[in-house]
Coordinates of C-alpha atoms in Angstrom, one line a residue:
M29 CA -3.8 5.0 -12.9
S30 CA -4.5 8.5 -11.6
L31 CA -7.7 9.6 -9.8
P32 CA -9.9 12.3 -11.2
K33 CA -9.2 15.4 -9.1
E34 CA -12.9 15.9 -8.3
E35 CA -13.3 12.6 -6.6
T36 CA -13.7 13.1 -2.8
S37 CA -15.0 11.3 0.2
E38 CA -16.0 14.1 2.5
H39 CA -18.4 11.9 4.5
L40 CA -15.4 10.1 6.0
D41 CA -12.6 11.7 8.0
Q42 CA -9.3 10.7 6.4
K43 CA -6.5 9.6 8.7
W44 CA -3.1 8.0 8.0
W45 CA -4.0 4.8 10.0
K46 CA -7.2 4.3 7.9
E47 CA -5.1 4.3 4.7
A48 CA -2.3 2.2 6.1
T49 CA -1.3 -1.4 5.2
I50 CA -0.2 -2.9 8.5
Y51 CA 2.0 -6.0 8.5
E52 CA 2.0 -8.3 11.6
I53 CA 5.3 -9.9 12.6
Y54 CA 5.6 -12.9 15.0
P55 CA 9.2 -12.4 16.2
A56 CA 10.1 -16.0 16.9
S57 CA 9.2 -17.0 13.3
F58 CA 10.2 -14.1 11.1
K59 CA 14.0 -14.1 10.7
D60 CA 16.8 -15.5 12.8
S61 CA 20.0 -13.4 12.6
N62 CA 22.3 -15.3 15.0
A63 CA 21.7 -19.0 14.1
D64 CA 20.1 -20.0 17.4
G65 CA 16.9 -21.2 15.6
I66 CA 14.7 -18.4 17.0
G67 CA 13.7 -15.2 15.1
D68 CA 14.9 -12.0 16.6
I69 CA 14.8 -8.2 16.4
P70 CA 18.0 -7.8 14.3
G71 CA 16.4 -10.3 11.9
I72 CA 13.4 -8.0 11.5
I73 CA 15.7 -5.0 11.0
S74 CA 17.4 -7.0 8.2
K75 CA 14.1 -7.3 6.3
L76 CA 12.9 -3.6 6.5
D77 CA 13.7 -3.1 2.9
Y78 CA 11.6 -6.1 2.0
L79 CA 8.6 -4.7 4.0
H80 CA 9.0 -1.3 2.4
D81 CA 9.1 -2.8 -1.1
L82 CA 5.9 -4.7 -0.3
G83 CA 4.1 -1.5 0.4
V84 CA 3.9 -1.8 4.2
D85 CA 3.1 1.5 6.1
V86 CA 3.0 0.1 9.6
I87 CA 4.8 -2.8 11.2
H88 CA 3.0 -4.6 14.1
I89 CA 5.4 -6.5 16.4
C90 CA 3.9 -9.3 18.5
P91 CA 5.0 -9.5 22.1
H92 CA 8.8 -9.4 22.3
Y93 CA 9.1 -8.5 26.0
Q94 CA 10.8 -10.5 28.7
S95 CA 8.8 -13.6 29.2
P96 CA 9.0 -17.3 30.3
Q97 CA 7.2 -18.0 27.0
V98 CA 4.4 -20.2 28.4
D99 CA 2.1 -18.5 25.8
M100 CA 4.7 -17.3 23.3
G101 CA 5.3 -14.0 25.0
Y102 CA 1.7 -13.2 26.0
D103 CA 2.9 -13.9 29.5
I104 CA 5.1 -10.9 30.3
S105 CA 7.5 -10.8 33.2
D106 CA 8.8 -7.3 32.5
Y107 CA 7.3 -4.8 30.1
E108 CA 10.5 -2.7 29.9
K109 CA 12.9 -5.6 29.0
I110 CA 13.2 -7.8 25.9
H111 CA 13.0 -11.6 25.7
A112 CA 16.7 -12.4 25.6
P113 CA 16.7 -14.6 22.5
Y114 CA 15.0 -11.7 20.6
G115 CA 17.6 -9.1 21.5
T116 CA 17.9 -6.0 23.7
V117 CA 16.1 -2.7 24.3
E118 CA 18.8 -1.1 22.2
D119 CA 18.0 -3.5 19.4
V120 CA 14.3 -2.5 19.6
Q121 CA 15.2 1.1 19.6
S122 CA 17.2 0.5 16.4
L123 CA 14.2 -1.2 14.9
I124 CA 11.9 1.8 15.8
D125 CA 14.5 4.2 14.3
G126 CA 15.1 2.0 11.2
A127 CA 11.4 1.8 10.5
H128 CA 10.9 5.5 10.8
A129 CA 13.9 6.2 8.6
K130 CA 12.1 4.3 5.8
E131 CA 8.9 6.2 6.5
M132 CA 7.2 3.3 8.1
K133 CA 5.5 3.4 11.5
I134 CA 5.6 0.8 14.2
I135 CA 3.2 -0.5 16.8
F136 CA 3.6 -3.0 19.6
D137 CA 1.3 -5.5 21.3
L138 CA -0.2 -4.2 24.6
V139 CA -0.8 -7.2 26.8
I140 CA -2.2 -5.9 30.1
N141 CA -5.1 -8.1 31.1
H142 CA -2.6 -10.3 32.8
S143 CA 1.1 -10.7 33.5
S144 CA 3.4 -13.7 33.9
N145 CA 3.3 -15.3 37.3
L146 CA 7.1 -14.5 37.3
H147 CA 6.5 -10.7 37.1
P148 CA 7.8 -9.0 40.2
W149 CA 4.3 -7.6 40.8
F150 CA 2.8 -11.0 41.1
L151 CA 5.8 -12.4 43.1
A152 CA 5.2 -9.5 45.6
S153 CA 1.4 -10.0 45.6
R154 CA 1.6 -13.7 46.4
S155 CA 4.2 -13.2 49.1
S156 CA 1.7 -12.2 51.7
K157 CA -1.9 -11.0 52.1
E158 CA -1.1 -8.8 55.1
K159 CA -1.9 -5.1 54.9
D160 CA 1.8 -4.2 54.9
N161 CA 2.1 -5.8 51.4
E162 CA 1.3 -2.9 49.1
K163 CA 0.7 -5.2 46.1
R164 CA -1.4 -7.7 47.9
D165 CA -4.5 -6.9 45.8
W166 CA -2.8 -6.1 42.5
Y167 CA -4.3 -9.4 41.3
F168 CA -7.6 -11.2 42.1
W169 CA -7.3 -13.4 45.3
L170 CA -10.2 -15.2 46.9
P171 CA -10.5 -17.8 49.7
P172 CA -11.6 -21.3 48.8
K173 CA -15.1 -22.7 49.0
I174 CA -15.2 -25.5 51.6
D175 CA -17.7 -28.4 51.1
E176 CA -19.4 -30.4 53.8
Q177 CA -16.6 -32.9 53.8
G178 CA -14.1 -30.1 54.4
N179 CA -12.7 -30.3 50.8
R180 CA -11.3 -27.1 49.2
H181 CA -12.8 -25.9 45.9
P182 CA -12.2 -22.8 43.7
P183 CA -14.3 -19.7 44.5
N184 CA -16.6 -20.3 41.5
N185 CA -17.0 -22.6 38.4
W186 CA -15.4 -20.3 35.8
R187 CA -13.4 -22.0 33.0
S188 CA -10.3 -20.4 31.5
H189 CA -9.6 -20.2 27.7
F190 CA -7.0 -22.9 27.9
S191 CA -9.4 -25.7 29.1
V192 CA -8.5 -25.5 32.8
P193 CA -10.3 -24.0 35.8
A194 CA -9.9 -20.2 35.9
W195 CA -8.5 -20.4 39.5
T196 CA -5.3 -21.8 40.9
W197 CA -4.5 -22.5 44.5
D198 CA -1.4 -20.7 45.9
E199 CA 0.2 -22.4 48.9
T200 CA 2.0 -19.2 50.1
R201 CA -1.1 -17.0 50.3
Q202 CA -3.5 -19.9 51.0
E203 CA -5.9 -18.4 48.5
Y204 CA -6.9 -18.9 44.8
Y205 CA -5.9 -16.4 42.1
L206 CA -7.8 -15.7 38.9
H207 CA -6.5 -16.4 35.4
V208 CA -8.8 -16.4 32.4
Y209 CA -5.9 -17.9 30.4
A210 CA -3.1 -20.2 31.7
P211 CA -2.3 -20.6 35.4
E212 CA 1.0 -18.9 34.6
M213 CA -0.9 -15.8 33.4
P214 CA -2.7 -14.3 36.5
D215 CA -5.2 -11.5 35.8
L216 CA -4.2 -8.0 37.0
N217 CA -6.7 -6.3 39.3
W218 CA -7.8 -3.2 37.4
E219 CA -10.0 -2.1 40.2
N220 CA -6.9 -0.9 42.0
E221 CA -5.8 2.5 40.8
E222 CA -2.2 2.0 41.8
T223 CA -2.1 -1.1 39.6
R224 CA -3.6 0.7 36.6
N225 CA -1.0 3.5 36.9
A226 CA 1.8 1.1 37.1
I227 CA 0.5 -0.7 34.0
Y228 CA 0.2 2.6 32.1
N229 CA 3.7 3.7 33.0
S230 CA 5.5 0.4 32.4
S231 CA 3.7 -1.0 29.4
M232 CA 2.6 2.1 27.5
I233 CA 4.4 5.3 28.4
F234 CA 7.8 3.6 28.5
W235 CA 7.6 2.6 24.8
L236 CA 5.7 5.7 23.6
D237 CA 8.5 7.8 25.0
R238 CA 10.8 5.7 22.8
G239 CA 8.9 6.6 19.7
I240 CA 6.5 3.9 18.8
D241 CA 3.3 4.9 17.0
G242 CA 0.6 2.9 18.7
F243 CA -0.6 -0.4 20.0
R244 CA -2.5 -3.5 19.0
I245 CA -4.3 -4.0 22.4
D246 CA -4.7 -7.6 23.5
T247 CA -8.1 -8.7 25.0
V248 CA -9.2 -5.1 25.2
N249 CA -12.6 -5.8 26.8
K250 CA -11.5 -8.1 29.7
Y251 CA -10.0 -5.5 32.1
S252 CA -13.3 -4.9 33.9
K253 CA -14.9 -8.0 35.4
D254 CA -17.9 -8.9 37.5
I255 CA -16.1 -8.7 40.9
S256 CA -18.9 -10.4 42.7
F257 CA -17.5 -13.5 41.0
P258 CA -20.8 -15.4 40.6
D259 CA -21.0 -19.0 39.3
A260 CA -21.5 -19.2 35.6
K261 CA -24.7 -20.7 34.2
V262 CA -24.4 -24.4 33.8
T263 CA -24.4 -25.0 30.0
E264 CA -22.4 -28.2 30.1
P265 CA -23.9 -30.6 32.7
G266 CA -21.5 -32.9 34.4
E267 CA -18.5 -30.6 33.9
E268 CA -16.9 -29.1 36.9
T269 CA -16.1 -25.8 35.1
Q270 CA -18.3 -23.8 32.8
P271 CA -17.8 -21.1 30.1
A272 CA -17.9 -17.8 31.9
A273 CA -17.1 -15.1 29.2
K274 CA -20.1 -13.0 30.1
H275 CA -18.6 -12.4 33.6
Y276 CA -15.2 -11.3 32.5
N277 CA -15.9 -9.5 29.2
H278 CA -17.4 -6.0 28.9
G279 CA -17.5 -5.4 32.6
P280 CA -19.1 -2.4 34.2
R281 CA -16.0 -0.2 34.3
I282 CA -14.4 -1.2 31.0
H283 CA -15.1 2.2 29.3
E284 CA -13.8 4.1 32.4
F285 CA -10.5 2.2 32.2
L286 CA -10.2 2.6 28.4
G287 CA -11.0 6.3 28.8
E288 CA -7.9 6.6 31.1
M289 CA -5.8 4.9 28.4
K290 CA -7.3 7.1 25.7
G291 CA -5.9 10.2 27.4
I292 CA -2.4 8.7 27.2
F293 CA -2.8 7.7 23.5
Q294 CA -4.1 11.1 22.6
R295 CA -1.1 12.8 24.3
Y296 CA 1.2 10.9 22.0
G297 CA -0.9 10.8 18.9
A298 CA -0.9 7.0 19.0
M299 CA -3.1 4.8 16.9
T300 CA -5.0 1.9 18.6
V301 CA -6.6 -1.3 17.4
G302 CA -8.3 -3.6 19.9
E303 CA -8.7 -7.3 20.0
L304 CA -12.4 -7.3 21.0
S305 CA -13.1 -10.9 22.0
H306 CA -16.7 -12.0 22.0
L307 CA -17.5 -9.2 19.6
P308 CA -20.9 -7.8 20.5
R309 CA -23.7 -8.4 18.0
S310 CA -25.0 -5.0 18.6
E311 CA -23.6 -2.2 16.4
K312 CA -24.3 0.2 19.3
S313 CA -22.0 -1.8 21.6
V314 CA -19.2 -1.9 19.1
L315 CA -19.6 1.8 18.4
E316 CA -19.0 2.6 22.0
F317 CA -15.4 1.3 21.5
V318 CA -14.6 2.9 18.1
S319 CA -16.7 6.1 17.8
A320 CA -14.3 8.9 16.8
D321 CA -16.3 11.3 18.9
S322 CA -16.6 9.3 22.2
G323 CA -14.9 5.9 21.8
P324 CA -11.5 5.0 23.3
L325 CA -10.1 3.1 20.3
D326 CA -9.5 3.9 16.7
M327 CA -10.7 0.4 15.5
V328 CA -11.2 -3.2 16.6
F329 CA -10.7 -6.5 15.0
N330 CA -13.8 -8.3 13.8
L331 CA -13.1 -11.7 15.4
N332 CA -16.2 -13.2 13.9
I333 CA -14.2 -13.4 10.6
G334 CA -11.4 -15.1 12.6
S335 CA -13.8 -17.8 13.8
L336 CA -15.5 -18.6 10.5
G337 CA -15.0 -22.3 9.7
R338 CA -13.3 -22.9 13.1
G339 CA -16.1 -22.9 15.6
G340 CA -14.2 -25.3 17.9
S341 CA -11.6 -22.7 18.8
K342 CA -13.7 -20.7 21.3
G343 CA -17.1 -21.0 22.8
Q344 CA -18.0 -24.4 21.3
K345 CA -19.2 -26.8 24.0
N346 CA -16.8 -29.5 22.8
E347 CA -13.5 -28.0 21.6
L348 CA -12.5 -31.4 20.3
A349 CA -15.6 -31.7 18.0
P350 CA -15.1 -30.9 14.3
P351 CA -15.8 -27.2 13.6
P352 CA -18.5 -26.4 11.1
P353 CA -17.4 -26.2 7.5
F354 CA -16.6 -22.8 6.0
E355 CA -19.6 -21.2 4.2
V356 CA -19.1 -18.4 1.7
E357 CA -22.5 -17.1 2.5
L358 CA -21.5 -16.4 6.1
F359 CA -18.2 -14.8 5.0
V360 CA -20.1 -12.4 2.7
K361 CA -22.7 -11.7 5.4
E362 CA -20.0 -10.8 8.0
M363 CA -17.9 -8.7 5.6
S364 CA -21.0 -6.8 4.4
R365 CA -22.2 -6.3 8.0
W366 CA -19.1 -4.3 8.9
Q367 CA -18.9 -2.4 5.6
D368 CA -22.5 -1.3 6.3
F369 CA -21.4 -0.4 9.8
V370 CA -19.1 2.3 8.5
S371 CA -21.7 3.5 6.1
N372 CA -24.2 3.8 9.0
N373 CA -21.7 5.3 11.4
P374 CA -19.4 7.7 9.5
D375 CA -17.4 8.5 12.7
A376 CA -16.5 4.8 13.1
W377 CA -13.9 2.6 11.5
I378 CA -13.1 -1.1 11.0
T379 CA -10.3 -3.5 10.2
L380 CA -9.8 -5.8 7.3
Y381 CA -7.9 -9.0 7.9
L382 CA -8.0 -12.7 7.1
E383 CA -5.0 -14.0 9.1
N384 CA -3.2 -13.3 12.4
H385 CA -1.0 -15.1 14.9
D386 CA -4.0 -16.9 16.4
S387 CA -5.7 -18.2 13.3
P388 CA -5.1 -20.8 10.5
R389 CA -3.8 -19.6 7.2
S390 CA -6.3 -17.9 4.9
I391 CA -5.6 -19.9 1.8
S392 CA -6.1 -23.1 3.8
R393 CA -9.4 -21.8 5.2
F394 CA -11.0 -19.8 2.4
G395 CA -9.1 -20.8 -0.7
A396 CA -7.9 -23.9 -2.6
T397 CA -7.0 -27.1 -0.7
P398 CA -3.4 -28.1 -0.1
D399 CA -3.7 -30.9 -2.6
S400 CA -4.5 -28.4 -5.4
S401 CA -1.8 -27.4 -7.8
L402 CA 0.5 -24.5 -6.7
D403 CA -1.0 -22.3 -9.5
I404 CA -4.5 -22.9 -8.2
Q405 CA -3.5 -22.2 -4.6
F406 CA -1.9 -18.9 -5.7
R407 CA -4.9 -18.0 -7.8
S408 CA -7.2 -18.4 -4.8
G409 CA -4.7 -16.2 -2.8
K410 CA -4.9 -13.5 -5.5
M411 CA -8.7 -13.8 -5.4
L412 CA -8.7 -13.2 -1.6
A413 CA -6.3 -10.3 -2.1
M414 CA -8.7 -8.6 -4.5
A415 CA -11.6 -8.9 -2.2
L416 CA -9.8 -7.6 0.8
A417 CA -7.9 -4.8 -0.8
T418 CA -11.0 -3.2 -2.4
L419 CA -13.0 -3.0 0.8
T420 CA -13.3 -0.1 3.3
G421 CA -11.2 -0.4 6.4
T422 CA -7.5 -0.6 7.5
L423 CA -5.8 -3.4 5.8
F424 CA -3.8 -5.9 8.0
L425 CA -1.5 -8.6 6.5
Y426 CA 0.2 -11.3 8.5
Q427 CA 3.7 -12.5 7.8
G428 CA 3.7 -15.1 5.0
Q429 CA 0.2 -14.3 3.8
E430 CA 1.7 -12.4 0.9
I431 CA 3.4 -15.6 -0.4
G432 CA 0.5 -17.9 0.3
M433 CA 1.9 -19.8 3.3
S434 CA -0.3 -22.8 4.2
N435 CA -1.4 -24.7 7.3
V436 CA 0.7 -27.3 9.0
P437 CA 0.4 -30.6 7.0
R438 CA -2.0 -33.0 8.7
L439 CA 0.6 -35.8 8.3
W440 CA 2.8 -34.2 10.9
P441 CA 2.5 -35.8 14.3
P442 CA 0.7 -33.8 17.0
E443 CA 3.9 -33.5 18.9
E444 CA 5.1 -31.0 16.4
L445 CA 2.5 -28.5 17.7
K446 CA 4.0 -26.0 20.2
D447 CA 1.1 -23.8 21.2
I448 CA -0.1 -24.1 24.8
R449 CA -3.7 -24.5 23.7
S450 CA -2.8 -27.2 21.2
K451 CA -0.8 -29.1 23.8
N452 CA -3.6 -28.9 26.3
L453 CA -6.3 -30.1 23.9
Y454 CA -4.1 -32.9 22.7
E455 CA -3.7 -34.1 26.3
L456 CA -7.4 -33.7 26.8
A457 CA -8.1 -35.8 23.7
K458 CA -5.8 -38.6 25.0
E459 CA -7.6 -38.5 28.3
R460 CA -11.1 -38.6 26.8
C461 CA -10.3 -41.2 24.2
K462 CA -8.4 -43.5 26.7
G463 CA -6.6 -45.6 24.1
D464 CA -9.3 -45.5 21.4
E465 CA -7.2 -44.7 18.4
Q466 CA -10.2 -43.9 16.1
C467 CA -11.5 -41.5 18.8
L468 CA -8.1 -39.9 19.1
E469 CA -7.7 -39.5 15.4
K470 CA -11.0 -37.7 15.1
A471 CA -10.1 -35.4 18.0
V472 CA -6.8 -34.5 16.5
D473 CA -8.4 -33.8 13.2
A474 CA -10.7 -31.3 15.0
L475 CA -7.7 -29.8 16.8
W476 CA -5.9 -29.4 13.5
E477 CA -8.7 -27.4 12.1
T478 CA -8.4 -24.7 14.8
A479 CA -4.7 -24.8 15.9
R480 CA -2.9 -21.5 16.3
D481 CA 0.3 -23.3 15.3
H482 CA -0.5 -22.9 11.6
A483 CA 0.3 -19.2 11.7
R484 CA 3.5 -19.7 13.7
L485 CA 5.7 -21.8 11.4
P486 CA 8.9 -20.0 10.3
M487 CA 8.8 -17.5 7.4
Q488 CA 9.9 -19.1 4.1
W489 CA 12.5 -16.8 2.6
D490 CA 14.2 -18.9 -0.1
G491 CA 14.3 -22.4 -1.6
E492 CA 18.1 -22.6 -1.9
H493 CA 19.3 -23.1 1.7
G494 CA 17.8 -26.4 2.8
P495 CA 14.7 -27.1 4.8
N496 CA 15.2 -24.0 6.9
S497 CA 14.3 -21.9 3.9
G498 CA 16.5 -19.0 4.9
F499 CA 14.7 -18.5 8.2
T500 CA 17.8 -19.6 10.0
S501 CA 21.2 -21.0 9.0
E502 CA 21.6 -24.5 7.4
G503 CA 22.0 -27.2 9.9
V504 CA 20.3 -25.2 12.7
V505 CA 17.2 -26.8 14.3
P506 CA 14.6 -24.0 14.2
W507 CA 12.3 -23.6 17.2
M508 CA 9.4 -24.8 15.1
R509 CA 9.7 -26.9 11.9
V510 CA 9.4 -25.1 8.6
N511 CA 6.5 -26.2 6.4
D512 CA 7.1 -28.9 3.9
D513 CA 6.3 -26.6 0.9
W514 CA 9.2 -24.3 1.5
E515 CA 10.8 -25.1 -1.9
E516 CA 7.7 -23.9 -3.8
K517 CA 6.4 -21.2 -1.5
N518 CA 9.1 -18.7 -0.6
V519 CA 10.0 -15.0 -1.1
K520 CA 12.9 -15.5 -3.4
N521 CA 11.0 -17.5 -6.0
Q522 CA 8.1 -15.1 -6.0
K523 CA 10.3 -11.9 -6.2
E524 CA 11.7 -13.3 -9.5
D525 CA 8.2 -14.1 -10.9
Q526 CA 6.1 -11.1 -12.0
D527 CA 3.0 -13.3 -12.0
S528 CA 3.5 -14.5 -8.4
L529 CA 1.2 -13.9 -5.4
L530 CA 3.8 -11.7 -3.8
E531 CA 3.9 -9.4 -6.8
F532 CA 0.1 -9.4 -7.0
W533 CA -0.1 -8.3 -3.4
K534 CA 2.3 -5.4 -4.2
L535 CA 0.1 -4.4 -7.1
M536 CA -3.1 -4.6 -5.0
I537 CA -1.6 -2.5 -2.2
K538 CA -0.5 0.1 -4.8
L539 CA -3.9 0.2 -6.4
R540 CA -5.5 0.5 -3.0
R541 CA -3.3 3.5 -2.3
E542 CA -3.8 5.1 -5.7
Y543 CA -7.5 4.7 -5.6
K544 CA -7.9 5.3 -1.9
N545 CA -10.9 7.6 -2.1
L546 CA -12.8 4.7 -3.8
F547 CA -11.5 1.5 -2.2
I548 CA -10.7 2.8 1.3
Y549 CA -13.3 5.6 1.7
G550 CA -15.9 4.8 -0.9
G551 CA -19.4 3.6 -0.2
Y552 CA -20.2 -0.1 -0.2
E553 CA -23.1 -1.9 -1.9
L554 CA -23.5 -5.7 -2.0
V555 CA -24.7 -7.1 -5.3
E556 CA -27.0 -10.1 -4.8
T557 CA -26.2 -13.2 -7.0
D558 CA -27.8 -16.5 -7.6
E559 CA -24.5 -18.3 -6.8
K560 CA -23.9 -18.6 -3.1
E561 CA -20.1 -18.9 -3.5
V562 CA -19.7 -15.7 -5.6
F563 CA -19.1 -12.4 -3.7
V564 CA -19.9 -9.3 -5.7
F565 CA -19.9 -5.7 -4.5
F566 CA -19.7 -2.1 -5.6
K567 CA -17.4 0.6 -4.2
I568 CA -18.8 4.0 -4.9
G569 CA -16.9 7.3 -5.0
E570 CA -17.8 10.7 -6.3
R571 CA -16.8 10.1 -9.9
L572 CA -15.7 6.5 -9.9
K573 CA -17.4 3.2 -9.2
S574 CA -15.7 -0.2 -8.9
L575 CA -17.1 -3.7 -9.1
T576 CA -15.3 -6.5 -7.4
V577 CA -16.4 -10.0 -8.2
V578 CA -14.7 -13.1 -6.8
N579 CA -15.6 -16.8 -7.2
M580 CA -14.7 -18.3 -3.8
S581 CA -15.0 -21.9 -5.0
S582 CA -13.2 -24.6 -7.0
E583 CA -15.9 -24.8 -9.6
E584 CA -16.9 -22.6 -12.6
K585 CA -19.7 -20.2 -11.7
R586 CA -22.0 -17.9 -13.6
W587 CA -23.0 -14.4 -12.5
Q588 CA -24.9 -11.4 -13.9
G589 CA -21.8 -10.2 -15.8
A590 CA -20.2 -6.8 -15.7
K591 CA -22.2 -5.4 -18.6
S592 CA -25.6 -6.0 -17.0
T593 CA -24.3 -4.8 -13.7
L594 CA -22.3 -1.7 -14.7
G595 CA -23.9 -0.8 -18.0
E596 CA -21.6 0.6 -20.7
N597 CA -18.2 2.3 -20.6
Y598 CA -16.3 0.4 -18.0
E599 CA -12.9 -1.1 -17.9
L600 CA -11.3 -4.2 -16.4
L601 CA -8.8 -2.9 -13.8
I602 CA -7.3 -6.2 -12.7
R603 CA -8.0 -9.9 -12.7
N604 CA -6.1 -13.0 -11.5
V605 CA -6.6 -15.4 -14.4
E606 CA -4.9 -13.9 -17.5
S607 CA -5.0 -17.1 -19.5
A608 CA -8.6 -17.9 -19.0
R609 CA -11.3 -16.9 -21.5
L610 CA -12.9 -13.6 -20.6
E611 CA -16.6 -14.4 -20.7
D612 CA -18.5 -11.6 -19.2
D613 CA -20.8 -13.8 -17.1
V614 CA -18.6 -16.9 -16.5
L615 CA -16.0 -17.2 -13.7
V616 CA -13.5 -20.1 -13.6
A617 CA -12.5 -21.6 -10.3
W618 CA -11.1 -19.0 -7.8
E619 CA -11.3 -16.2 -10.4
G620 CA -11.5 -12.6 -9.3
R621 CA -12.0 -9.4 -11.3
V622 CA -12.1 -5.7 -10.4
Y623 CA -13.9 -3.4 -12.9
L624 CA -13.8 0.4 -12.9
K625 CA -16.3 2.9 -14.3
R626 CA -15.8 6.6 -14.5
F627 CA -18.5 9.2 -14.5

């Protein structure tokens, strides 16, 4: 499978991070090396060969810094230390060096909108508001509003992301502090230049000096806020707090702050990918973040893909209402929008992903249902792999995606869920339903559709060592229960099966690399079909043209056929249903094909 030498893609600037396959690791759930039930850094090191064999170019490590773990490490109490159950700074250095020795790069999570309330900076800030306290305004502090009866109230009506007011009263300072997430995660005051410099030195330069290759930047558009702190518009009458994202996203100084960060990234040659929450609908607004000429970032995640089929997760008025069902039409529209974005803006770039640590599993969302046979589930996983790997953008995989890990079974009790958001919503459901079991059941069903816990179950390594599946030692209670399907879905089984989803992902990554000028850098063109659940698109290079067709449904579908779409002299490059009849215009359930035509 070699490319014709004359194929080029001169209209797009080729970079290593554009061509990379990036694999996200959630440290607590990847591999436990010391039998304490919690994944750790030495466990990751022990699986570097596995990652290299998969075809991974870059490892993304989720937060592993010192933390009380209120939000699984996104509440950091020291950027320069490691969460003790995960290991030490020396272990992390061994991981960095070990990845580099295998010609893989490594990026860390950069969580700098907020810190833990146990970070020394916050402890100093809350200790006194007097002028002699140099950190008094490193966070946002405001006095209370006092009503006519003399009662104390928060400064405004903003709501946090975790269904609580965005302000918490502090007895020591006798003021409220802002937190757009949990009360234990106070927002840092980026308006203060000293604060920003401390953030840069402690969270960025410290690790770049140790050799990491870049960052996945958490909540990258929240650092600048409307510091007049107005009340949010009342969109939910009768509720004390209101959604306020417009006041703490895309603030007036956001590009100034990111510009300062860009100077550091450029000095080290670091790659950056931002979590751009509340993704702007305007292409121009997104381009301001990712333009190679003027933008501060290399790329951002399209979080609209992450929200498809799970509208209750963010922004929905009632987070306990059932989310809208997944619609293939919306998936195709969103994917096409950002493929066209690169075509229209050649100095911009995008990401390709279907899973991360905050979202349910892709097979459970976009593929076959859990009650389908294992073969059908894996077929739908291969179909998704074909669609993703033949599109333009940097490819991101999440741990376990390559073996088809699924969502938490609905039969598990809600008490099995560990995430702060899930716990808060479950408590909210019990409060609202007040003993009405039918009401509570419906609310928990809705919570199950959107829970972040689905992605956080331990990695399933083998089917031979009991229900811990090789994640930790037999007899050890893991921090979170392993999924019930561990005997069927695990790495060992799939490494021994050439027709497995794992081996299929290896092949798609290899094809993507071999045909990079076509799949990664080639032009995109959507092919309209009469079937709403069939996604068909061209990728166009100088002397090659591919056609990807995937049936994203459990039913047989008809389409135009390759012959009528490509004409004569094409070849079938890969498909996921070897045993099915190959009718040109008929696709069986979850079938995918990639055709190739040379010119």
